[in-house]
Amino acid sequence: MTRQLSLNAFIYPSGHHEAAWRHPRSRPDRIYDVTYYQEIGRTAEAAKFDAVFFADGPALRTNVEHNAASGLEPITLLTAIATATTHLGLIATASTTYYEPYNLARLFSTLDHISGGRAGWNIVTTGTDLAAANFGLDKHPDHPTRYARAREFVDAVVALWDSWEDDAILLDQQAGIYADPNKIHPIDFVGEYLSVRGPFNAPRTPQGHPVLVQAGASNDGRAFAGKYAEAIFTAHQRLEDAQAFYADIKAKAAEFGRDADQVKILPGISPFIGDTEAAAKRLEREFNELTVPEYGLKQLEGIAGQRLGHLPLDEPVPLELFSDAGDVTDNDRSRRQVVAGIVQRERPTVRGLLHRLAGARGHRVFAGTPEQVADTLEEWFRNGAADGFNVMPPYYPGGLEVFAETVVPILQERGLFRTEYTGTTLRDHFGLTRPESRFARRPAFTR
């Protein structure tokens, strides 16, 4: 089969533009309504998307005075979407810093069983120190510590998922034997940060285990992705930066003895779509004109690491503001480097930079016709920059509907995207193999 794109719908309650909740095309009144998300899921499935994806964090990060915030727990919400769909993948973010391995393994295993093999776990270490106090901690662990714990965490979770071999259940009702105990194993995991005995209390899921997804771009994040990730969400503004990241991650996967084709690189893109390019850009301006500068400045301060309220909005961004952003692999600064690149290349005013970031928090924003959107996706896909994309509509639900109705058919006509699902699991959609239990080929149970 010819290589094809993967497409995920990144669900952000009222849309990825920070002013989406103020625009009449969005529905902020429904962001706590489960049927709203089920409808979005059905739209994505009708367009044959690989998956929907929810970001999450265990703290209130947004300034709720100026933006709509939804704190619905994503694994629970994806379970509701699972009941309204049949093929659509279901990817949720969960933190290795603020969960315990056994609990998290149960949550994703249950989602994978309920959905028939459609679950994916977006592994994060949590980037904000606001979360620490919510869990009784004095401070948020530093970057190296979070990644060291994350490595142990994933090793323990996957071992738990593997602890039942695929043929452990015998279901011999006549003999009264449900399972072969020789094929159910304690994992006896002991690390510097975590210890888990196991075994797990449920069998392997339809996928073997849920798809492992990751989104870090630092040195630690890239190394982590090379070892563990099966799909990677990333943010790039330029083709050449995306190509460099793509090549680096594929090489790191190979260094760990993995098949690089089993690692899917999925940059984010937030498209404003119009019948003409002028109409698309006019729509983008409509959204930007609804932004609240105080909100944007707070977001930018989090990236810059300093107070910015004194800066005149219509003066150029001082170059020294991001002069210490470092190169593209410096730890804990990947989003800062994206913004630094915008400032250095485009020399925007403060207001202009706020508008650039309002669209998708540093992910690529593109305004154009359906054909132009399809062209840019194809360019990145064919030129070693992406295996697919996280589609980040600037507003929901209409932004996804327009993409599904206008861009997807063009990609299908070009042979770049499926017209029907050819499998039932998220691994099927991504073209990933089903992993074998590490305990496989142990001696069978004998009586």
GROMACS .gro file of C-alpha atoms in nm:
model
  447
    1MET     CA    1   0.000   0.000   0.000
    2THR     CA    2   0.122   0.352  -0.083
    3ARG     CA    3   0.230   0.550   0.221
    4GLN     CA    4  -0.054   0.770   0.347
    5LEU     CA    5  -0.102   1.054   0.592
    6SER     CA    6  -0.220   1.015   0.948
    7LEU     CA    7  -0.460   1.282   1.074
    8ASN     CA    8  -0.559   1.348   1.435
    9ALA     CA    9  -0.817   1.599   1.549
   10PHE     CA   10  -0.664   1.783   1.845
   11ILE     CA   11  -0.967   1.877   2.056
   12TYR     CA   12  -0.933   2.203   2.243
   13PRO     CA   13  -1.269   2.296   2.396
   14SER     CA   14  -1.389   2.594   2.190
   15GLY     CA   15  -1.096   2.600   1.946
   16HIS     CA   16  -0.720   2.647   1.930
   17HIS     CA   17  -0.729   3.021   1.878
   18GLU     CA   18  -0.723   3.189   2.216
   19ALA     CA   19  -1.015   3.415   2.118
   20ALA     CA   20  -1.225   3.134   1.971
   21TRP     CA   21  -1.468   3.143   2.262
   22ARG     CA   22  -1.564   3.501   2.166
   23HIS     CA   23  -1.632   3.425   1.800
   24PRO     CA   24  -1.987   3.339   1.689
   25ARG     CA   25  -1.863   3.027   1.505
   26SER     CA   26  -1.763   2.856   1.831
   27ARG     CA   27  -1.971   2.699   2.110
   28PRO     CA   28  -1.811   2.778   2.448
   29ASP     CA   29  -2.151   2.718   2.611
   30ARG     CA   30  -2.112   2.346   2.535
   31ILE     CA   31  -1.760   2.272   2.659
   32TYR     CA   32  -1.894   2.077   2.960
   33ASP     CA   33  -2.154   1.891   2.750
   34VAL     CA   34  -2.049   1.535   2.669
   35THR     CA   35  -2.265   1.525   2.355
   36TYR     CA   36  -2.058   1.813   2.213
   37TYR     CA   37  -1.745   1.596   2.222
   38GLN     CA   38  -1.929   1.292   2.093
   39GLU     CA   39  -2.044   1.498   1.793
   40ILE     CA   40  -1.686   1.610   1.730
   41GLY     CA   41  -1.577   1.248   1.748
   42ARG     CA   42  -1.840   1.143   1.495
   43THR     CA   43  -1.729   1.425   1.260
   44ALA     CA   44  -1.368   1.305   1.281
   45GLU     CA   45  -1.469   0.943   1.227
   46ALA     CA   46  -1.689   1.025   0.928
   47ALA     CA   47  -1.381   1.189   0.771
   48LYS     CA   48  -1.175   0.873   0.854
   49PHE     CA   49  -0.938   1.052   1.094
   50ASP     CA   50  -0.694   0.828   1.276
   51ALA     CA   51  -0.779   0.967   1.619
   52VAL     CA   52  -0.893   1.249   1.840
   53PHE     CA   53  -0.647   1.382   2.095
   54PHE     CA   54  -0.698   1.562   2.427
   55ALA     CA   55  -0.427   1.758   2.602
   56ASP     CA   56  -0.448   1.787   2.980
   57GLY     CA   57  -0.270   1.918   3.286
   58PRO     CA   58  -0.341   1.881   3.658
   59ALA     CA   59  -0.365   2.256   3.728
   60LEU     CA   60  -0.564   2.560   3.616
   61ARG     CA   61  -0.315   2.725   3.380
   62THR     CA   62  -0.530   2.957   3.175
   63ASN     CA   63  -0.644   3.303   3.282
   64VAL     CA   64  -1.014   3.227   3.313
   65GLU     CA   65  -1.096   3.596   3.318
   66HIS     CA   66  -1.016   3.610   2.947
   67ASN     CA   67  -1.048   3.256   2.812
   68ALA     CA   68  -1.277   2.955   2.840
   69ALA     CA   69  -1.132   2.669   3.043
   70SER     CA   70  -1.246   2.308   3.038
   71GLY     CA   71  -1.115   2.081   3.310
   72LEU     CA   72  -1.289   1.761   3.208
   73GLU     CA   73  -1.074   1.454   3.273
   74PRO     CA   74  -0.974   1.323   2.928
   75ILE     CA   75  -0.973   0.946   2.980
   76THR     CA   76  -1.328   0.955   3.113
   77LEU     CA   77  -1.432   1.183   2.828
   78LEU     CA   78  -1.270   0.960   2.565
   79THR     CA   79  -1.459   0.664   2.707
   80ALA     CA   80  -1.779   0.856   2.632
   81ILE     CA   81  -1.657   0.924   2.278
   82ALA     CA   82  -1.572   0.555   2.243
   83THR     CA   83  -1.938   0.468   2.295
   84ALA     CA   84  -2.038   0.707   2.013
   85THR     CA   85  -1.782   0.582   1.758
   86THR     CA   86  -1.655   0.251   1.623
   87HIS     CA   87  -1.314   0.310   1.462
   88LEU     CA   88  -1.178   0.645   1.581
   89GLY     CA   89  -0.856   0.638   1.785
   90LEU     CA   90  -0.869   0.793   2.133
   91ILE     CA   91  -0.551   0.961   2.266
   92ALA     CA   92  -0.532   1.127   2.607
   93THR     CA   93  -0.257   1.307   2.795
   94ALA     CA   94  -0.156   1.179   3.138
   95SER     CA   95   0.140   1.279   3.353
   96THR     CA   96   0.415   1.049   3.477
   97THR     CA   97   0.485   1.302   3.752
   98TYR     CA   98   0.139   1.310   3.909
   99TYR     CA   99   0.006   0.957   3.856
  100GLU     CA  100   0.120   0.620   3.987
  101PRO     CA  101   0.200   0.346   3.733
  102TYR     CA  102  -0.056   0.087   3.842
  103ASN     CA  103  -0.348   0.334   3.846
  104LEU     CA  104  -0.258   0.479   3.508
  105ALA     CA  105  -0.204   0.136   3.355
  106ARG     CA  106  -0.558   0.042   3.464
  107LEU     CA  107  -0.713   0.360   3.320
  108PHE     CA  108  -0.564   0.318   2.972
  109SER     CA  109  -0.607  -0.060   2.970
  110THR     CA  110  -0.975  -0.014   3.048
  111LEU     CA  111  -1.015   0.247   2.772
  112ASP     CA  112  -0.845   0.012   2.525
  113HIS     CA  113  -1.070  -0.279   2.622
  114ILE     CA  114  -1.388  -0.070   2.615
  115SER     CA  115  -1.305   0.081   2.275
  116GLY     CA  116  -1.191  -0.241   2.113
  117GLY     CA  117  -0.829  -0.133   2.080
  118ARG     CA  118  -0.838   0.239   2.007
  119ALA     CA  119  -0.651   0.393   2.302
  120GLY     CA  120  -0.331   0.597   2.300
  121TRP     CA  121  -0.140   0.753   2.589
  122ASN     CA  122   0.027   1.091   2.536
  123ILE     CA  123   0.309   1.073   2.789
  124VAL     CA  124   0.399   1.402   2.958
  125THR     CA  125   0.605   1.495   3.262
  126THR     CA  126   0.397   1.813   3.324
  127GLY     CA  127   0.561   2.142   3.237
  128THR     CA  128   0.406   2.373   3.495
  129ASP     CA  129   0.501   2.410   3.860
  130LEU     CA  130   0.141   2.509   3.935
  131ALA     CA  131   0.060   2.139   3.966
  132ALA     CA  132   0.292   2.064   4.259
  133ALA     CA  133   0.078   2.224   4.531
  134ASN     CA  134  -0.228   2.036   4.404
  135PHE     CA  135  -0.053   1.714   4.501
  136GLY     CA  136   0.090   1.821   4.835
  137LEU     CA  137   0.439   1.893   4.701
  138ASP     CA  138   0.650   2.195   4.790
  139LYS     CA  139   0.786   2.229   4.439
  140HIS     CA  140   0.765   2.081   4.091
  141PRO     CA  141   1.049   1.834   4.017
  142ASP     CA  142   1.318   1.967   3.787
  143HIS     CA  143   1.338   1.867   3.422
  144PRO     CA  144   1.603   1.588   3.450
  145THR     CA  145   1.425   1.436   3.751
  146ARG     CA  146   1.090   1.436   3.574
  147TYR     CA  147   1.235   1.254   3.274
  148ALA     CA  148   1.423   1.004   3.489
  149ARG     CA  149   1.097   0.920   3.668
  150ALA     CA  150   0.914   0.911   3.333
  151ARG     CA  151   1.148   0.645   3.197
  152GLU     CA  152   1.089   0.425   3.500
  153PHE     CA  153   0.717   0.497   3.485
  154VAL     CA  154   0.677   0.386   3.123
  155ASP     CA  155   0.892   0.077   3.179
  156ALA     CA  156   0.670  -0.022   3.474
  157VAL     CA  157   0.340   0.049   3.295
  158VAL     CA  158   0.433  -0.146   2.981
  159ALA     CA  159   0.559  -0.435   3.195
  160LEU     CA  160   0.223  -0.440   3.375
  161TRP     CA  161   0.038  -0.447   3.043
  162ASP     CA  162   0.267  -0.731   2.931
  163SER     CA  163   0.233  -0.932   3.252
  164TRP     CA  164  -0.048  -1.142   3.107
  165GLU     CA  165   0.065  -1.334   2.802
  166ASP     CA  166  -0.178  -1.323   2.512
  167ASP     CA  167  -0.290  -1.681   2.563
  168ALA     CA  168  -0.308  -1.671   2.944
  169ILE     CA  169  -0.688  -1.707   2.948
  170LEU     CA  170  -0.786  -2.070   2.892
  171LEU     CA  171  -1.158  -2.039   2.972
  172ASP     CA  172  -1.190  -2.413   3.022
  173GLN     CA  173  -1.534  -2.426   3.183
  174GLN     CA  174  -1.547  -2.805   3.185
  175ALA     CA  175  -1.220  -2.839   3.377
  176GLY     CA  176  -1.285  -2.530   3.589
  177ILE     CA  177  -0.971  -2.350   3.477
  178TYR     CA  178  -1.005  -1.986   3.377
  179ALA     CA  179  -0.641  -1.886   3.328
  180ASP     CA  180  -0.291  -2.037   3.317
  181PRO     CA  181  -0.105  -1.894   3.619
  182ASN     CA  182   0.230  -1.970   3.454
  183LYS     CA  183   0.142  -1.707   3.193
  184ILE     CA  184   0.060  -1.431   3.442
  185HIS     CA  185   0.377  -1.275   3.581
  186PRO     CA  186   0.479  -1.038   3.858
  187ILE     CA  187   0.699  -0.768   3.711
  188ASP     CA  188   0.901  -0.696   4.028
  189PHE     CA  189   0.998  -0.352   3.901
  190VAL     CA  190   1.232  -0.159   4.131
  191GLY     CA  191   1.382   0.173   4.025
  192GLU     CA  192   1.521   0.486   4.185
  193TYR     CA  193   1.180   0.656   4.191
  194LEU     CA  194   0.923   0.377   4.160
  195SER     CA  195   0.862   0.018   4.257
  196VAL     CA  196   0.577  -0.200   4.131
  197ARG     CA  197   0.538  -0.570   4.202
  198GLY     CA  198   0.252  -0.668   3.970
  199PRO     CA  199   0.114  -0.864   3.801
  200PHE     CA  200  -0.161  -0.659   3.642
  201ASN     CA  201  -0.521  -0.743   3.723
  202ALA     CA  202  -0.647  -0.760   3.363
  203PRO     CA  203  -0.531  -0.935   3.044
  204ARG     CA  204  -0.358  -0.771   2.749
  205THR     CA  205  -0.573  -0.541   2.544
  206PRO     CA  206  -0.673  -0.577   2.177
  207GLN     CA  207  -0.368  -0.371   2.076
  208GLY     CA  208  -0.128  -0.558   2.304
  209HIS     CA  209  -0.100  -0.226   2.480
  210PRO     CA  210  -0.219   0.128   2.401
  211VAL     CA  211  -0.014   0.333   2.155
  212LEU     CA  212   0.260   0.535   2.327
  213VAL     CA  213   0.260   0.901   2.222
  214GLN     CA  214   0.497   1.179   2.327
  215ALA     CA  215   0.546   1.551   2.265
  216GLY     CA  216   0.882   1.662   2.408
  217ALA     CA  217   1.138   1.842   2.190
  218SER     CA  218   1.424   1.896   2.437
  219ASN     CA  219   1.734   1.677   2.451
  220ASP     CA  220   1.568   1.461   2.715
  221GLY     CA  221   1.239   1.463   2.526
  222ARG     CA  222   1.399   1.353   2.199
  223ALA     CA  223   1.593   1.074   2.365
  224PHE     CA  224   1.277   0.962   2.542
  225ALA     CA  225   1.085   0.967   2.213
  226GLY     CA  226   1.354   0.766   2.037
  227LYS     CA  227   1.332   0.493   2.300
  228TYR     CA  228   0.959   0.476   2.369
  229ALA     CA  229   0.731   0.685   2.145
  230GLU     CA  230   0.527   0.533   1.865
  231ALA     CA  231   0.380   0.869   1.765
  232ILE     CA  232   0.520   1.214   1.836
  233PHE     CA  233   0.334   1.544   1.845
  234THR     CA  234   0.555   1.841   1.765
  235ALA     CA  235   0.545   2.214   1.681
  236HIS     CA  236   0.733   2.370   1.389
  237GLN     CA  237   0.692   2.689   1.190
  238ARG     CA  238   0.918   2.606   0.895
  239LEU     CA  239   0.967   2.307   0.670
  240GLU     CA  240   1.342   2.294   0.730
  241ASP     CA  241   1.300   2.285   1.109
  242ALA     CA  242   1.043   2.008   1.080
  243GLN     CA  243   1.275   1.811   0.850
  244ALA     CA  244   1.562   1.839   1.099
  245PHE     CA  245   1.342   1.722   1.386
  246TYR     CA  246   1.200   1.436   1.176
  247ALA     CA  247   1.546   1.311   1.079
  248ASP     CA  248   1.675   1.341   1.436
  249ILE     CA  249   1.389   1.141   1.590
  250LYS     CA  250   1.406   0.870   1.324
  251ALA     CA  251   1.782   0.840   1.383
  252LYS     CA  252   1.737   0.819   1.759
  253ALA     CA  253   1.479   0.543   1.718
  254ALA     CA  254   1.726   0.350   1.503
  255GLU     CA  255   1.995   0.398   1.770
  256PHE     CA  256   1.767   0.218   2.014
  257GLY     CA  257   1.731  -0.070   1.769
  258ARG     CA  258   1.381   0.027   1.663
  259ASP     CA  259   1.226   0.040   1.316
  260ALA     CA  260   1.209   0.412   1.234
  261ASP     CA  261   0.897   0.353   1.026
  262GLN     CA  262   0.724   0.251   1.350
  263VAL     CA  263   0.761   0.605   1.484
  264LYS     CA  264   0.508   0.853   1.343
  265ILE     CA  265   0.598   1.224   1.347
  266LEU     CA  266   0.286   1.445   1.360
  267PRO     CA  267   0.336   1.824   1.362
  268GLY     CA  268   0.049   2.052   1.456
  269ILE     CA  269  -0.125   2.274   1.202
  270SER     CA  270  -0.408   2.519   1.271
  271PRO     CA  271  -0.580   2.606   0.940
  272PHE     CA  272  -0.805   2.903   0.868
  273ILE     CA  273  -0.989   2.791   0.556
  274GLY     CA  274  -1.175   3.012   0.307
  275ASP     CA  275  -1.309   2.995  -0.047
  276THR     CA  276  -1.027   3.234  -0.139
  277GLU     CA  277  -0.695   3.310   0.027
  278ALA     CA  278  -0.821   3.660   0.102
  279ALA     CA  279  -1.130   3.519   0.275
  280ALA     CA  280  -0.915   3.286   0.486
  281LYS     CA  281  -0.685   3.569   0.593
  282ARG     CA  282  -0.987   3.787   0.668
  283LEU     CA  283  -1.122   3.514   0.896
  284GLU     CA  284  -0.787   3.493   1.075
  285ARG     CA  285  -0.792   3.872   1.128
  286GLU     CA  286  -1.142   3.846   1.275
  287PHE     CA  287  -1.014   3.609   1.540
  288ASN     CA  288  -0.699   3.811   1.610
  289GLU     CA  289  -0.903   4.127   1.660
  290LEU     CA  290  -1.093   3.950   1.939
  291THR     CA  291  -0.778   3.874   2.141
  292VAL     CA  292  -0.727   4.032   2.482
  293PRO     CA  293  -0.367   4.160   2.507
  294GLU     CA  294  -0.352   4.101   2.883
  295TYR     CA  295  -0.419   3.731   2.824
  296GLY     CA  296  -0.163   3.700   2.545
  297LEU     CA  297   0.103   3.877   2.749
  298LYS     CA  298   0.052   3.634   3.037
  299GLN     CA  299   0.100   3.343   2.798
  300LEU     CA  300   0.411   3.504   2.648
  301GLU     CA  301   0.553   3.575   2.994
  302GLY     CA  302   0.535   3.203   3.066
  303ILE     CA  303   0.748   3.137   2.756
  304ALA     CA  304   0.990   3.427   2.806
  305GLY     CA  305   1.031   3.371   3.177
  306GLN     CA  306   0.997   3.739   3.264
  307ARG     CA  307   0.743   4.019   3.308
  308LEU     CA  308   0.641   4.191   2.984
  309GLY     CA  309   0.354   4.419   3.078
  310HIS     CA  310   0.572   4.729   3.036
  311LEU     CA  311   0.632   4.665   2.664
  312PRO     CA  312   0.446   4.895   2.419
  313LEU     CA  313   0.213   4.678   2.212
  314ASP     CA  314   0.289   4.847   1.882
  315GLU     CA  315   0.668   4.856   1.916
  316PRO     CA  316   0.894   4.574   1.789
  317VAL     CA  317   0.965   4.287   2.026
  318PRO     CA  318   1.312   4.347   2.177
  319LEU     CA  319   1.550   4.092   2.027
  320GLU     CA  320   1.721   4.042   2.362
  321LEU     CA  321   1.396   3.909   2.508
  322PHE     CA  322   1.476   3.564   2.365
  323SER     CA  323   1.851   3.598   2.319
  324ASP     CA  324   1.917   3.316   2.566
  325ALA     CA  325   1.676   3.070   2.403
  326GLY     CA  326   1.967   2.845   2.304
  327ASP     CA  327   1.975   2.601   2.015
  328VAL     CA  328   1.689   2.378   1.916
  329THR     CA  329   1.779   2.098   2.156
  330ASP     CA  330   1.840   2.284   2.483
  331ASN     CA  331   1.646   2.118   2.764
  332ASP     CA  332   1.315   2.269   2.877
  333ARG     CA  333   1.320   2.547   2.615
  334SER     CA  334   1.176   2.399   2.297
  335ARG     CA  335   0.868   2.623   2.277
  336ARG     CA  336   1.081   2.924   2.368
  337GLN     CA  337   1.306   2.845   2.072
  338VAL     CA  338   1.006   2.838   1.837
  339VAL     CA  339   0.906   3.186   1.954
  340ALA     CA  340   1.265   3.310   1.936
  341GLY     CA  341   1.277   3.200   1.573
  342ILE     CA  342   0.962   3.398   1.493
  343VAL     CA  343   1.104   3.710   1.659
  344GLN     CA  344   1.440   3.685   1.483
  345ARG     CA  345   1.298   3.615   1.136
  346GLU     CA  346   0.991   3.836   1.131
  347ARG     CA  347   1.076   4.119   1.376
  348PRO     CA  348   0.709   4.156   1.479
  349THR     CA  349   0.560   4.413   1.710
  350VAL     CA  350   0.451   4.287   2.049
  351ARG     CA  351   0.091   4.291   1.930
  352GLY     CA  352   0.191   4.109   1.612
  353LEU     CA  353   0.371   3.841   1.810
  354LEU     CA  354   0.069   3.800   2.037
  355HIS     CA  355  -0.145   3.749   1.727
  356ARG     CA  356   0.104   3.497   1.585
  357LEU     CA  357   0.090   3.294   1.907
  358ALA     CA  358  -0.284   3.333   1.961
  359GLY     CA  359  -0.361   3.091   1.682
  360ALA     CA  360  -0.215   2.772   1.830
  361ARG     CA  361   0.037   2.850   2.108
  362GLY     CA  362   0.343   2.824   1.879
  363HIS     CA  363   0.213   2.556   1.641
  364ARG     CA  364   0.193   2.645   1.274
  365VAL     CA  365  -0.104   2.858   1.169
  366PHE     CA  366  -0.194   2.859   0.799
  367ALA     CA  367  -0.462   3.064   0.622
  368GLY     CA  368  -0.566   2.964   0.272
  369THR     CA  369  -0.802   2.776   0.046
  370PRO     CA  370  -0.867   2.403   0.089
  371GLU     CA  371  -0.627   2.337  -0.200
  372GLN     CA  372  -0.356   2.549  -0.039
  373VAL     CA  373  -0.399   2.370   0.293
  374ALA     CA  374  -0.376   2.034   0.116
  375ASP     CA  375  -0.069   2.154  -0.074
  376THR     CA  376   0.120   2.246   0.242
  377LEU     CA  377   0.031   1.916   0.411
  378GLU     CA  378   0.149   1.727   0.104
  379GLU     CA  379   0.471   1.928   0.085
  380TRP     CA  380   0.568   1.844   0.442
  381PHE     CA  381   0.458   1.481   0.403
  382ARG     CA  382   0.652   1.419   0.083
  383ASN     CA  383   0.967   1.602   0.193
  384GLY     CA  384   1.065   1.426   0.514
  385ALA     CA  385   0.899   1.661   0.761
  386ALA     CA  386   0.587   1.470   0.870
  387ASP     CA  387   0.412   1.134   0.866
  388GLY     CA  388   0.085   1.313   0.930
  389PHE     CA  389  -0.057   1.601   1.128
  390ASN     CA  390  -0.233   1.702   1.443
  391VAL     CA  391  -0.512   1.915   1.297
  392MET     CA  392  -0.583   2.202   1.537
  393PRO     CA  393  -0.895   2.387   1.419
  394PRO     CA  394  -0.896   2.751   1.530
  395TYR     CA  395  -1.259   2.707   1.635
  396TYR     CA  396  -1.485   2.414   1.721
  397PRO     CA  397  -1.697   2.252   1.599
  398GLY     CA  398  -1.709   2.427   1.260
  399GLY     CA  399  -1.334   2.443   1.201
  400LEU     CA  400  -1.309   2.065   1.201
  401GLU     CA  401  -1.622   2.032   0.989
  402VAL     CA  402  -1.482   2.266   0.720
  403PHE     CA  403  -1.150   2.075   0.716
  404ALA     CA  404  -1.334   1.743   0.689
  405GLU     CA  405  -1.564   1.863   0.412
  406THR     CA  406  -1.313   2.053   0.199
  407VAL     CA  407  -0.952   1.944   0.267
  408VAL     CA  408  -0.994   1.573   0.333
  409PRO     CA  409  -1.158   1.502  -0.008
  410ILE     CA  410  -0.862   1.669  -0.183
  411LEU     CA  411  -0.615   1.454   0.012
  412GLN     CA  412  -0.821   1.148  -0.076
  413GLU     CA  413  -0.828   1.238  -0.446
  414ARG     CA  414  -0.449   1.267  -0.438
  415GLY     CA  415  -0.419   0.923  -0.280
  416LEU     CA  416  -0.270   1.072   0.036
  417PHE     CA  417  -0.543   0.973   0.281
  418ARG     CA  418  -0.775   0.678   0.328
  419THR     CA  419  -1.130   0.672   0.197
  420GLU     CA  420  -1.225   0.386   0.432
  421TYR     CA  421  -1.076   0.239   0.746
  422THR     CA  422  -0.880  -0.077   0.674
  423GLY     CA  423  -0.856  -0.186   1.038
  424THR     CA  424  -1.028  -0.136   1.370
  425THR     CA  425  -0.751  -0.034   1.612
  426LEU     CA  426  -0.541   0.279   1.649
  427ARG     CA  427  -0.235   0.069   1.565
  428ASP     CA  428  -0.406  -0.034   1.242
  429HIS     CA  429  -0.471   0.330   1.151
  430PHE     CA  430  -0.113   0.439   1.226
  431GLY     CA  431   0.036   0.133   1.057
  432LEU     CA  432   0.200   0.014   1.380
  433THR     CA  433   0.266  -0.348   1.465
  434ARG     CA  434   0.108  -0.513   1.768
  435PRO     CA  435   0.378  -0.558   2.034
  436GLU     CA  436   0.437  -0.901   2.177
  437SER     CA  437   0.439  -0.953   2.553
  438ARG     CA  438   0.792  -0.955   2.690
  439PHE     CA  439   0.691  -1.270   2.882
  440ALA     CA  440   0.584  -1.460   2.572
  441ARG     CA  441   0.707  -1.816   2.506
  442ARG     CA  442   0.712  -1.914   2.875
  443PRO     CA  443   0.623  -2.278   2.944
  444ALA     CA  444   0.254  -2.355   2.926
  445PHE     CA  445   0.051  -2.447   3.233
  446THR     CA  446   0.038  -2.817   3.306
  447ARG     CA  447  -0.179  -2.996   3.557
   0.00000   0.00000   0.00000
